[in-house]
mmCIF file of C-alpha atoms and ligand atoms in Angstrom:
data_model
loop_
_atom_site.group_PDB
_atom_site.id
_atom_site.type_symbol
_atom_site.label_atom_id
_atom_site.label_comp_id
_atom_site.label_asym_id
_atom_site.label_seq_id
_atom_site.Cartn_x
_atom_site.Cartn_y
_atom_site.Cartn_z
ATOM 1 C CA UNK A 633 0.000 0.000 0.000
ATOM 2 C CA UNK A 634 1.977 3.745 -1.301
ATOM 3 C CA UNK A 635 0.874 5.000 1.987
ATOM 4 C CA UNK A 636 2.122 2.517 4.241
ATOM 5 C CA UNK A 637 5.185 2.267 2.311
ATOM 6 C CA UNK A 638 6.098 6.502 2.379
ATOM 7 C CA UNK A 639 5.002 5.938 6.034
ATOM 8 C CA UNK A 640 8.339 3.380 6.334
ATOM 9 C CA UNK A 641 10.286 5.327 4.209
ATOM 10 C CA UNK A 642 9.703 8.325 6.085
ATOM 11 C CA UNK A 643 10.176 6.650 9.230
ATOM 12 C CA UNK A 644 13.447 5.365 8.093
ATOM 13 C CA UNK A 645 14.605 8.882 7.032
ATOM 14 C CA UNK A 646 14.011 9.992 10.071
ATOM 15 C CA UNK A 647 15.712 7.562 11.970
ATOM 16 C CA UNK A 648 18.634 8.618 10.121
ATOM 17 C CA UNK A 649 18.181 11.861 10.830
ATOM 18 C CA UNK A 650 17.817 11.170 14.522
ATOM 19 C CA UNK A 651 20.959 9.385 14.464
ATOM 20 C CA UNK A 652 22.672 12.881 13.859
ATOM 21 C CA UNK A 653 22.092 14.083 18.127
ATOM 22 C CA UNK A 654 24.583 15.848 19.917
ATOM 23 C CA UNK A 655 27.758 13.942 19.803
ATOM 24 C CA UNK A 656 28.447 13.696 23.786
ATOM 25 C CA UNK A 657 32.234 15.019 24.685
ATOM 26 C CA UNK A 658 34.698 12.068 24.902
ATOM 27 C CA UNK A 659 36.545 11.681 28.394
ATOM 28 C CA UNK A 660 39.824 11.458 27.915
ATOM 29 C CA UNK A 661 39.662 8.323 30.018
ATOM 30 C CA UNK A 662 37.358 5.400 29.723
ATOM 31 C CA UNK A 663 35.730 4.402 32.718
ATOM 32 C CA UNK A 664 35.973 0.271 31.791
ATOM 33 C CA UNK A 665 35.617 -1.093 35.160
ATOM 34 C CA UNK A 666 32.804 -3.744 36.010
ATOM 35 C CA UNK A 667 29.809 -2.871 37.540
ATOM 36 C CA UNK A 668 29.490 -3.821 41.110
ATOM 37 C CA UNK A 669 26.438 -4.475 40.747
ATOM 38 C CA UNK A 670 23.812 -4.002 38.202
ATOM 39 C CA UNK A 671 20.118 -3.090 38.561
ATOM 40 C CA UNK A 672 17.386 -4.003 35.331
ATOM 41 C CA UNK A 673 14.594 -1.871 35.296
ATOM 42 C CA UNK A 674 12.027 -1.729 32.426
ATOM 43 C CA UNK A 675 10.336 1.489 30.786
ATOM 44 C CA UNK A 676 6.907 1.122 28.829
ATOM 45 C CA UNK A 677 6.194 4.250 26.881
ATOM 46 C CA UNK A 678 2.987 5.448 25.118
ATOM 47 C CA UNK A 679 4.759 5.409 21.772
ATOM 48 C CA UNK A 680 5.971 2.977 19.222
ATOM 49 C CA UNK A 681 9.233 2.555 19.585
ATOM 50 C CA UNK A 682 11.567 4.806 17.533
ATOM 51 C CA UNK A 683 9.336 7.545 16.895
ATOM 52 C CA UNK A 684 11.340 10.762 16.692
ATOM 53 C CA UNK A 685 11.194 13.255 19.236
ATOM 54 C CA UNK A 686 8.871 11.283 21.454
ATOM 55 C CA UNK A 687 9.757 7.749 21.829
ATOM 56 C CA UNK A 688 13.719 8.824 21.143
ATOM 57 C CA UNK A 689 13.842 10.947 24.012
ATOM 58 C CA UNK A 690 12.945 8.004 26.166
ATOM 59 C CA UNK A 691 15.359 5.703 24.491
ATOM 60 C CA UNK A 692 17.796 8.295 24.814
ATOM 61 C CA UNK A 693 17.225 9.156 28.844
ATOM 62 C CA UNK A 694 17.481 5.384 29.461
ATOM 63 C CA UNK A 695 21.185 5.425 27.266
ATOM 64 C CA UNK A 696 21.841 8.513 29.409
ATOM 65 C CA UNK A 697 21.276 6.641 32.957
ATOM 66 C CA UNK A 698 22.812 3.519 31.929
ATOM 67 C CA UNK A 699 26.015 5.478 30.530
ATOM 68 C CA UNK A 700 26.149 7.925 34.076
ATOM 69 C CA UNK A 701 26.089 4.809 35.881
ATOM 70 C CA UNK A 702 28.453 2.834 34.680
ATOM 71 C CA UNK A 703 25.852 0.388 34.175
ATOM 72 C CA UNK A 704 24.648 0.130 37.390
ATOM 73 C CA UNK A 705 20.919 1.105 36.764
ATOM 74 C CA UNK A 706 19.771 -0.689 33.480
ATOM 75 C CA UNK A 707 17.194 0.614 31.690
ATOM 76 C CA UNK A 708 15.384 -1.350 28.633
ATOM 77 C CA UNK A 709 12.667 0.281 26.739
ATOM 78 C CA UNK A 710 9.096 -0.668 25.463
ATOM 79 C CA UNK A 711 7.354 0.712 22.886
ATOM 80 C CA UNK A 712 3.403 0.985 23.236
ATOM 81 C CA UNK A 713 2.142 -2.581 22.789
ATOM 82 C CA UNK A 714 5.099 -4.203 23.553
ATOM 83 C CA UNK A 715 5.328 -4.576 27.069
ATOM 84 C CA UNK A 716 1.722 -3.335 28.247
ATOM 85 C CA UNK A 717 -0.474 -0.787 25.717
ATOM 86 C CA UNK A 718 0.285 3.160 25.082
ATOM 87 C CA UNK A 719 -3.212 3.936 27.846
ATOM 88 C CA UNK A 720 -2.021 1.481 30.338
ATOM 89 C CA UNK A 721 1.702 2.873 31.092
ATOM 90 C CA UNK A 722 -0.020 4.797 33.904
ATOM 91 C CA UNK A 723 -1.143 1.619 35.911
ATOM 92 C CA UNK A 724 1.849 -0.623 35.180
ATOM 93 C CA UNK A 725 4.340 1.616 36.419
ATOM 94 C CA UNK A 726 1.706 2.454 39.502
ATOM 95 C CA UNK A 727 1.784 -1.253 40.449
ATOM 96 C CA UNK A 728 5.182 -1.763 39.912
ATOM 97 C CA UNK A 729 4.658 -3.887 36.639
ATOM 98 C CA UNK A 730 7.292 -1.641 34.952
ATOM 99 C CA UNK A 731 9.760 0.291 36.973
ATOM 100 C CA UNK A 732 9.453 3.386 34.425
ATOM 101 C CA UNK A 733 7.441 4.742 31.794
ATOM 102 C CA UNK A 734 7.388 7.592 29.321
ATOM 103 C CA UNK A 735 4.190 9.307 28.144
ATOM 104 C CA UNK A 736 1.848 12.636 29.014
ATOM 105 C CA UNK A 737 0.190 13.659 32.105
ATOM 106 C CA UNK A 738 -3.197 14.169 29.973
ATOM 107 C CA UNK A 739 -3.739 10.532 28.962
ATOM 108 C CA UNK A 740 -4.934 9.652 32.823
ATOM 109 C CA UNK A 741 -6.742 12.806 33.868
ATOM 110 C CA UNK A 742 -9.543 9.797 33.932
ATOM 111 C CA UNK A 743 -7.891 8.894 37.246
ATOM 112 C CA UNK A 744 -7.605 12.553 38.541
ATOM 113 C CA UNK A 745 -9.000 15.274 35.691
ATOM 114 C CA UNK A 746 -6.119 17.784 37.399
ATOM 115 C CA UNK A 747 -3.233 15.623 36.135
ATOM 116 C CA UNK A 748 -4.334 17.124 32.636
ATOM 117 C CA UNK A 749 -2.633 20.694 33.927
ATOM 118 C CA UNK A 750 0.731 18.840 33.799
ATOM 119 C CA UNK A 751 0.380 17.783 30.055
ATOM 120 C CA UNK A 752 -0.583 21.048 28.804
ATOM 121 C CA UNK A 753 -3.426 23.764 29.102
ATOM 122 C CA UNK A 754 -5.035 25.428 26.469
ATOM 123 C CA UNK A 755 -3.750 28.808 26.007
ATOM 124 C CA UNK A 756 -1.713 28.512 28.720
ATOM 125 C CA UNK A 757 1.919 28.835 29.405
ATOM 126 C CA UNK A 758 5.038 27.777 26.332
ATOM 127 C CA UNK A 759 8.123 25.138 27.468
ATOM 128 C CA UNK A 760 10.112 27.657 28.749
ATOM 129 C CA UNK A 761 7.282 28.898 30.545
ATOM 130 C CA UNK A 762 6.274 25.659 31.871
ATOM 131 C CA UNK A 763 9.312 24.493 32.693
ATOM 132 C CA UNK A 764 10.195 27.124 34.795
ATOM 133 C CA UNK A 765 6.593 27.007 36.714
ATOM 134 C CA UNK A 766 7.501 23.235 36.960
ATOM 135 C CA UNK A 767 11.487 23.705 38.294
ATOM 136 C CA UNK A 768 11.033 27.246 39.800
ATOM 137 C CA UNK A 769 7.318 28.151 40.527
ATOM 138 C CA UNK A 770 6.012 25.222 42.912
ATOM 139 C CA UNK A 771 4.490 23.230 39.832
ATOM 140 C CA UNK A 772 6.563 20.221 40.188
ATOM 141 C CA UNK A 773 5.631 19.884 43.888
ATOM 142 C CA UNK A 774 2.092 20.164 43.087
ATOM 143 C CA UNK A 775 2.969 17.098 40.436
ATOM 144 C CA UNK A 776 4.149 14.847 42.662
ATOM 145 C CA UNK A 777 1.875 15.611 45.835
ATOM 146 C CA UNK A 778 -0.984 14.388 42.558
ATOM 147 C CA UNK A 779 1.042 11.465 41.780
ATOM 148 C CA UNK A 780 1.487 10.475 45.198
ATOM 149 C CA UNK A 781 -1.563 8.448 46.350
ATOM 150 C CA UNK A 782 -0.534 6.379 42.820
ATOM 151 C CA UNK A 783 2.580 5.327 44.123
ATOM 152 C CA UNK A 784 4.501 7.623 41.347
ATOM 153 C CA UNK A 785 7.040 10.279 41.372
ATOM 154 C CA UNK A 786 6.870 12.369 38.342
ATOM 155 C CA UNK A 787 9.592 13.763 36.516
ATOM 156 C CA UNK A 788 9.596 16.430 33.207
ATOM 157 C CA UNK A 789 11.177 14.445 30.533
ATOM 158 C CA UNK A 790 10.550 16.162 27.091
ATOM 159 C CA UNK A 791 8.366 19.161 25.431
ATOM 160 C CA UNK A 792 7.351 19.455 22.124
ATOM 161 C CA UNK A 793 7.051 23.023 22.358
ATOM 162 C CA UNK A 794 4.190 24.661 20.861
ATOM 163 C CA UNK A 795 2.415 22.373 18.424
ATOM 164 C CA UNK A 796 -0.074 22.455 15.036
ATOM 165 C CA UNK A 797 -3.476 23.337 15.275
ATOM 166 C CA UNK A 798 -3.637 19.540 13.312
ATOM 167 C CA UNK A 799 -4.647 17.880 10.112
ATOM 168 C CA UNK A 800 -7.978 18.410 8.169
ATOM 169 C CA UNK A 801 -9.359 17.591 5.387
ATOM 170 C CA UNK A 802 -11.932 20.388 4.418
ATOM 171 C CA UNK A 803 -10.846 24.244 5.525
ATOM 172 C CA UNK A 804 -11.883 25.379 8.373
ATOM 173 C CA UNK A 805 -13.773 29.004 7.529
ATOM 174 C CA UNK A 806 -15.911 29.156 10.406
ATOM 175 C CA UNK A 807 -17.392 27.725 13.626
ATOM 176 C CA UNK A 808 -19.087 25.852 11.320
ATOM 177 C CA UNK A 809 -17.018 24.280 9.680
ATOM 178 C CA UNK A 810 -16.228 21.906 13.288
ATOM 179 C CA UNK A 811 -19.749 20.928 14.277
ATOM 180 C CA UNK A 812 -20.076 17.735 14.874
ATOM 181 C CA UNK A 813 -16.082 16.897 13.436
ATOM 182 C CA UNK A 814 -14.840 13.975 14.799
ATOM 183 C CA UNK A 815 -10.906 14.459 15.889
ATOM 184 C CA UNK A 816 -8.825 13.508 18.005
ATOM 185 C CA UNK A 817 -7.967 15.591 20.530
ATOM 186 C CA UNK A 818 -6.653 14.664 24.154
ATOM 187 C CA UNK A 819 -6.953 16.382 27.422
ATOM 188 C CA UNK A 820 -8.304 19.881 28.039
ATOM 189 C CA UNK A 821 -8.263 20.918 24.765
ATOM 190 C CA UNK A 822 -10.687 18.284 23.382
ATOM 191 C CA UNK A 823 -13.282 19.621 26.157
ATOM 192 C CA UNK A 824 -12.973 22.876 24.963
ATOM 193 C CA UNK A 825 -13.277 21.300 21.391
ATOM 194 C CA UNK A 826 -16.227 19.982 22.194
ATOM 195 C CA UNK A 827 -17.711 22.871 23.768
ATOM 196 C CA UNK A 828 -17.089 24.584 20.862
ATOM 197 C CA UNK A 829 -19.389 21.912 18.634
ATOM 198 C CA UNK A 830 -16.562 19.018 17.945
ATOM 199 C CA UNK A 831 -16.629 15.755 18.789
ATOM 200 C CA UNK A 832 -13.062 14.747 20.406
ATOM 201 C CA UNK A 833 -11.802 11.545 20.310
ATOM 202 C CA UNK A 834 -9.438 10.104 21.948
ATOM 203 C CA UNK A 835 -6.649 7.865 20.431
ATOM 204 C CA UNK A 836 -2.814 6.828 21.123
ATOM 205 C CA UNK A 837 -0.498 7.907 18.198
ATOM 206 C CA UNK A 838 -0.152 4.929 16.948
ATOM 207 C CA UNK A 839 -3.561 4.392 15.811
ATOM 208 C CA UNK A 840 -3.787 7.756 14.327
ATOM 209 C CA UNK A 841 -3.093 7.023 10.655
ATOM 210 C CA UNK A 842 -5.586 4.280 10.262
ATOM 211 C CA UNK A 843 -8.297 6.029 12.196
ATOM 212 C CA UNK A 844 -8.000 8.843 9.915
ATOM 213 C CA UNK A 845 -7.632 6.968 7.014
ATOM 214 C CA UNK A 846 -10.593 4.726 7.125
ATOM 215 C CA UNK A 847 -13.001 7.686 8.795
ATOM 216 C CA UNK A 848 -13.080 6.625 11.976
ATOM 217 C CA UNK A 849 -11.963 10.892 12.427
ATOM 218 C CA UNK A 850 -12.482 13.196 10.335
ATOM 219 C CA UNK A 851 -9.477 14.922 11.806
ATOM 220 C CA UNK A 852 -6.368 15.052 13.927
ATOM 221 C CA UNK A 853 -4.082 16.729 16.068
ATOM 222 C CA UNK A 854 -0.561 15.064 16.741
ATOM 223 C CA UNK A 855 2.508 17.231 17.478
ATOM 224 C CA UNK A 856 4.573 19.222 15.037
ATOM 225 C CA UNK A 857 5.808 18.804 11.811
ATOM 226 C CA UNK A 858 8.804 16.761 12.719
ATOM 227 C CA UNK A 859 6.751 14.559 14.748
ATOM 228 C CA UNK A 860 3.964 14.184 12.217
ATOM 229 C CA UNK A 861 5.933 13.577 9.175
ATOM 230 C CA UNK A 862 7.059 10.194 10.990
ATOM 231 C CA UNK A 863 3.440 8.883 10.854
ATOM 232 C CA UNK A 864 2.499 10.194 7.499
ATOM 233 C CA UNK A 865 0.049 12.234 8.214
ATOM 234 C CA UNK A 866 0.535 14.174 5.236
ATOM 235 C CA UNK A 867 -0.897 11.572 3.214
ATOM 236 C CA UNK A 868 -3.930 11.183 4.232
ATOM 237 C CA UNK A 869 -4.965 14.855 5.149
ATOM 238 C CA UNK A 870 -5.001 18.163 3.039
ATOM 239 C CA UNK A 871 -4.712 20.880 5.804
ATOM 240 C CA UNK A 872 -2.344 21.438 8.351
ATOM 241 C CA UNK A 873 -3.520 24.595 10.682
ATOM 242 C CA UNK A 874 -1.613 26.062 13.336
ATOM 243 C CA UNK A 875 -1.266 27.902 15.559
ATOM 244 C CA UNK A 876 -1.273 24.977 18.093
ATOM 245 C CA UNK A 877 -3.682 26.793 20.844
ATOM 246 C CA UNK A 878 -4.763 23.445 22.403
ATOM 247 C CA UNK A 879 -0.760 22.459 23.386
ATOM 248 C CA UNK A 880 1.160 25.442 23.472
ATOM 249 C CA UNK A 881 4.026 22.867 24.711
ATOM 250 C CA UNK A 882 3.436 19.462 25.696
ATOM 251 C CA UNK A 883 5.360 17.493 28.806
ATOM 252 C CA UNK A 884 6.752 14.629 28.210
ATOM 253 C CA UNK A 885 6.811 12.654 31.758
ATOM 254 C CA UNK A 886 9.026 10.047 33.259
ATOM 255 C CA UNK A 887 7.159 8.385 35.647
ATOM 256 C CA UNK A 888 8.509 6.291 38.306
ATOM 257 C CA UNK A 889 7.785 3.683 40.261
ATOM 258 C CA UNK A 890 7.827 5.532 44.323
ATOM 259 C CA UNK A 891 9.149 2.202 45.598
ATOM 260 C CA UNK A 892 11.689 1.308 42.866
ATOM 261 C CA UNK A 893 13.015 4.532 43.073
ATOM 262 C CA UNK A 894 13.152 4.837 47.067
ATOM 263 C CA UNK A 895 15.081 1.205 46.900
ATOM 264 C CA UNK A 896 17.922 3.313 44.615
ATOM 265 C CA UNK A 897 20.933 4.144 46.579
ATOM 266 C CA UNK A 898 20.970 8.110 46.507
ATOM 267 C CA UNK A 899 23.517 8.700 43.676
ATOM 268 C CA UNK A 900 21.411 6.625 41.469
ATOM 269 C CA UNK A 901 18.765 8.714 42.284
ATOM 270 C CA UNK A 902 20.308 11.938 41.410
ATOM 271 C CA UNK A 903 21.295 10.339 38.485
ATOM 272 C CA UNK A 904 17.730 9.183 37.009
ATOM 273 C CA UNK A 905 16.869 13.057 38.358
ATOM 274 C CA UNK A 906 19.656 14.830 36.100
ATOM 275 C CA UNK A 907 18.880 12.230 33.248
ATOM 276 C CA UNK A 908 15.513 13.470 33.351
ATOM 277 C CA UNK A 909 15.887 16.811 33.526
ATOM 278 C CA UNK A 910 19.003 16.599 30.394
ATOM 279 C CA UNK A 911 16.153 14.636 28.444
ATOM 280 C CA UNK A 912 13.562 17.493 29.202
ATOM 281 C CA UNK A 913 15.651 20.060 27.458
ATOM 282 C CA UNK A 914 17.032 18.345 24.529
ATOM 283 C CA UNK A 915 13.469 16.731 23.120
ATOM 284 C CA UNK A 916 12.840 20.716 23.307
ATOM 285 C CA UNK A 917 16.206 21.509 21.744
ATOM 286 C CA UNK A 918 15.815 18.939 18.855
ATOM 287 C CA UNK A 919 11.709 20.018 18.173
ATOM 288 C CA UNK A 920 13.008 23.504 17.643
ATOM 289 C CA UNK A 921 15.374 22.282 15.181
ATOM 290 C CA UNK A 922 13.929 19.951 13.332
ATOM 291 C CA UNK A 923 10.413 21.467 13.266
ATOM 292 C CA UNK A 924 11.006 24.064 10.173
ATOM 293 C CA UNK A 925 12.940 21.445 7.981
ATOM 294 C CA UNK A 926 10.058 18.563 8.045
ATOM 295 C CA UNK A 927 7.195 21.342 7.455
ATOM 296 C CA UNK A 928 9.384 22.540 4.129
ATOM 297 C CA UNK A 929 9.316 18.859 3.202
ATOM 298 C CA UNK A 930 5.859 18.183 3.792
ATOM 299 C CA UNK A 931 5.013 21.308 1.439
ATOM 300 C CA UNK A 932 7.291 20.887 -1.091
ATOM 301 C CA UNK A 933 7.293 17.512 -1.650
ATOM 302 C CA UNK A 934 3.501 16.163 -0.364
ATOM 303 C CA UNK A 935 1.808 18.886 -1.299
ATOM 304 C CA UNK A 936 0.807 20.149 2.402
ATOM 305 C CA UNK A 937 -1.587 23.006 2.408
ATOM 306 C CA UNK A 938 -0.716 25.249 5.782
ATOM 307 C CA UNK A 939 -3.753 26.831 6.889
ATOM 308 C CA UNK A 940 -4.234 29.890 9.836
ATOM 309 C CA UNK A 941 -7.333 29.293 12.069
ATOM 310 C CA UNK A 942 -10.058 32.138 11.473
ATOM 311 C CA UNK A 943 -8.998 34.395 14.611
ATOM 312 C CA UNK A 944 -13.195 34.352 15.585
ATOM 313 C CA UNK A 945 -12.611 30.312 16.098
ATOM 314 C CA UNK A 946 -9.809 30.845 18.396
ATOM 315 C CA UNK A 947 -11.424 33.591 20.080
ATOM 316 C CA UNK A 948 -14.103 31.153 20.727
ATOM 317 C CA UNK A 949 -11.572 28.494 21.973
ATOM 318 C CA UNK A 950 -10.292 30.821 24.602
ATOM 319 C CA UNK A 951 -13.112 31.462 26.247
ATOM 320 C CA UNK A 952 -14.087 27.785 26.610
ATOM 321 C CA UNK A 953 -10.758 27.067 27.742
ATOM 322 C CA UNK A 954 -10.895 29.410 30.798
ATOM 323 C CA UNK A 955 -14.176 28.323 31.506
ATOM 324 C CA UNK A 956 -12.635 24.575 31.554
ATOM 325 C CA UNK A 957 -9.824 25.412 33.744
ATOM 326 C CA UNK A 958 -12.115 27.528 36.427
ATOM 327 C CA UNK A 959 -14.492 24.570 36.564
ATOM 328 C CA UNK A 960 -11.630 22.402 37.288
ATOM 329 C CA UNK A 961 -11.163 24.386 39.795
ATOM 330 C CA UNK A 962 -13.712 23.683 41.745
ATOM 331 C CA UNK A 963 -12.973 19.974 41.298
ATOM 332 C CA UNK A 964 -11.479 19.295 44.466
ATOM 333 C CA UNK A 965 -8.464 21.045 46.815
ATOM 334 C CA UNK A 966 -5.969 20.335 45.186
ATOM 335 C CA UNK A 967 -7.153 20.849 41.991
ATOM 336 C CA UNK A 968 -8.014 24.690 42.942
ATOM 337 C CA UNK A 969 -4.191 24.817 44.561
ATOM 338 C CA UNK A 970 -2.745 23.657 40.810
ATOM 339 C CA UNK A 971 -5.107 26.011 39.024
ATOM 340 C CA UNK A 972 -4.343 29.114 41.158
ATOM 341 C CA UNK A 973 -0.678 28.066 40.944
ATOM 342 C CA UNK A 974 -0.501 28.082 36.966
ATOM 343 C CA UNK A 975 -2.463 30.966 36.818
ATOM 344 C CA UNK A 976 -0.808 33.206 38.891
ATOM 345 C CA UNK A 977 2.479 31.777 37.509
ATOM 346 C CA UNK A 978 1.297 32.407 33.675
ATOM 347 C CA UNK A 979 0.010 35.856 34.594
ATOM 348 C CA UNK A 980 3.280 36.482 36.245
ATOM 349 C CA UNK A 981 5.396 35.048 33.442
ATOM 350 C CA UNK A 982 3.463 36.635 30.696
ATOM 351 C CA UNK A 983 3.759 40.397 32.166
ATOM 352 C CA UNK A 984 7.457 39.863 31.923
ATOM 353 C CA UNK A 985 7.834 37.973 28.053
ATOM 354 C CA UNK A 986 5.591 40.801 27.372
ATOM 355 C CA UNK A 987 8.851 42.594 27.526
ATOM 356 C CA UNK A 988 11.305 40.479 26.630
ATOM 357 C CA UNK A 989 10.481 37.240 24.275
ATOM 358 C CA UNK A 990 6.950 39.188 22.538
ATOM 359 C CA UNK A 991 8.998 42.669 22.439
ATOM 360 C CA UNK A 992 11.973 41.059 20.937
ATOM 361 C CA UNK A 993 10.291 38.995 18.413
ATOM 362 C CA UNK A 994 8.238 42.304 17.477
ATOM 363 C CA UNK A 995 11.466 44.267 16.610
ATOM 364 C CA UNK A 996 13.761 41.152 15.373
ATOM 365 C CA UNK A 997 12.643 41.803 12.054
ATOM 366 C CA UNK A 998 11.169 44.955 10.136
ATOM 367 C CA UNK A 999 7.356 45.205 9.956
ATOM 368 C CA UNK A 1000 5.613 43.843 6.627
ATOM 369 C CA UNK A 1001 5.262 47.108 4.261
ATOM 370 C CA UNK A 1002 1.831 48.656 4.682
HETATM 371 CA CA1 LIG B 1265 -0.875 17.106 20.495
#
């Protein structure tokens, strides 16, 4: 099948591409000697294995722990399917079935609707933004008090940074134009999807191409175009609108098991905690790169159309999206502690990129001529 087979070649392109990361310095010594002793510990992620950006930062944070430890801590990696499915990474690393596990905070807001916060909001705050609520603003803390009760300490491991709008295959004019539209959509922004007349739908990566394909969606929302390009999207849609209002970044988690990691002696800890937090900036790092070069591709040679959204349809998304965070809100207290927290943080956050990221993008290049 042609699309199957661009899907493989595509994949394989950009496996090559991804074999191009950041050459690591070489020590002038090599550390040879035997582990004393070794520790195995498995990590099931919510993606197929391989898949760039996504499933490589995972494969690349376990490298990066095995290599810091001299192979002391172990860690092998499962694609979605492989091990236990891309929705049930959640419960097998709560129950100790895998030790680790890679995927977004969104997928299990079924078990606590304010772990969706930690995936992304709508609107809400960019990577560098998040990250530094996360590190330096009291959001990680929140994280891990929700975790907690699920026997799972949560770590930032990856952002995609802002993301497409997604894939369609009629233009989108008008409000119209998305009542009753099946697409996928995850967490908070597929509420205020549907609130706005759509019908989201919720679906791991892996099952995107298909579901599109045979009209089981009528649309879809993935990453970026260095993510997407991997599945083939392009194929299979017309459309691809930004700008990416339902995950202005997305965080990748680690997720680890509370009693696996409290059985760690403490400088393996700090070293799955640095690993983590090296991880979380380069997926960021290699998004930003990569982004602009698989968009030109998808244009030039699949015949991508890039679309804006009409400004009245986002206008309409924002308001359902701070009615959906104020009702979560009210969910419960700690719910109402993370939503004050990210608030106040993004108000805080946004009064000063006001001055410095907005007004230096504003004045990096001339104004368009009148
Ligand atoms: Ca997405």
């Amino acid at each position: 099948m042609y699309g199957r087979t661009l899907v493989g070649i595509v994949i394989v392109a950009l496996l090559a591409a991804c074999a191009e990361s950041p050459t690591p310095l070489e020590s002038e010594t090599e550390t040879t000697t035997a582990p004393v002793e070794s520790i195995e510990w498995k990590l099931v992620m919510s993606w197929p294995k391989n898949l760039p950006g996504l499933a490589t930062s995972a494969e690349r944070l376990a490298q990066r722990i095995s290599d810091m430890s001299n192979k002391r801590l172990v860690v092998k990696v499962y694609g979605a399917g492989e091990y236990v499915g891309a929705f049930q990474v959640f419960d097998a690393v709560s129950s100790g079935t895998a030790e680790m596990g890679h995927a977004a905070a969104y997928y299990w807001r079924g078990k606590a609707p304010i772990f969706a916060v930690f995936g992304t909001v709508p609107f809400g705050m960019t990577a560098q933004e998040t990250n530094s609520w996360l590190y330096y603003g009291g959001g990680l803390e929140l994280w891990r008090e929700a975790y907690a009760p699920f026997n799972l300490i949560p770590f930032p491991a990856g952002n995609s940074g802002v993301q497409m709008a997604g894939w369609f295959n009629k233009e989108i004019n008008s409000l119209a134009d998305i009542q009753g539209l099946k697409m996928r959509i995850p967490g908070l922004g597929g509420d205020v999807f549907q609130r706005a007349g759509g019908v989201a739908v919720q679906l791991p990566g892996n099952e995107l191409y298909t579901s599109l394909q045979t009209g089981v969606i009528d649309a879809t929302e993935w990453v970026g175009p260095y993510n997407d390009l991997a599945f083939g999207l392009h194929d299979i849609a017309k459309y691809y609108y930004y700008p990416g209002w339902q995950e202005p970044n997305a965080v990748l988690e680690l997720m680890v098991n509370k009693e696996a990691y409290a059985a760690l002696p403490s400088d393996l800890q700090h070293i799955v905690e640095v690993a983590a937090r090296a991880t979380n900036q380069d997926a960021l790092d290699e998004f930003t790169a990569r982004n602009m070069a698989s968009l030109s591709t998808m244009m030039a040679e699949h015949g991508v159309e890039l679309r804006r959204l009409p400004d009245d349809v986002l206008a309409t998304y924002r308001e359902h999206a701070r009615d959906v965070l104020d009702e979560l809100a009210t969910v419960d207290d700690l719910s109402a502690r993370v939503v004050a927290s990210y608030k106040a943080f993004q108000a805080t956050v946004s009064d000063w990129h006001d001055l410095a990221e907005e007004a230096y993008f504003d004045v990096r290049q001339p104004a368009p001529a009148p």
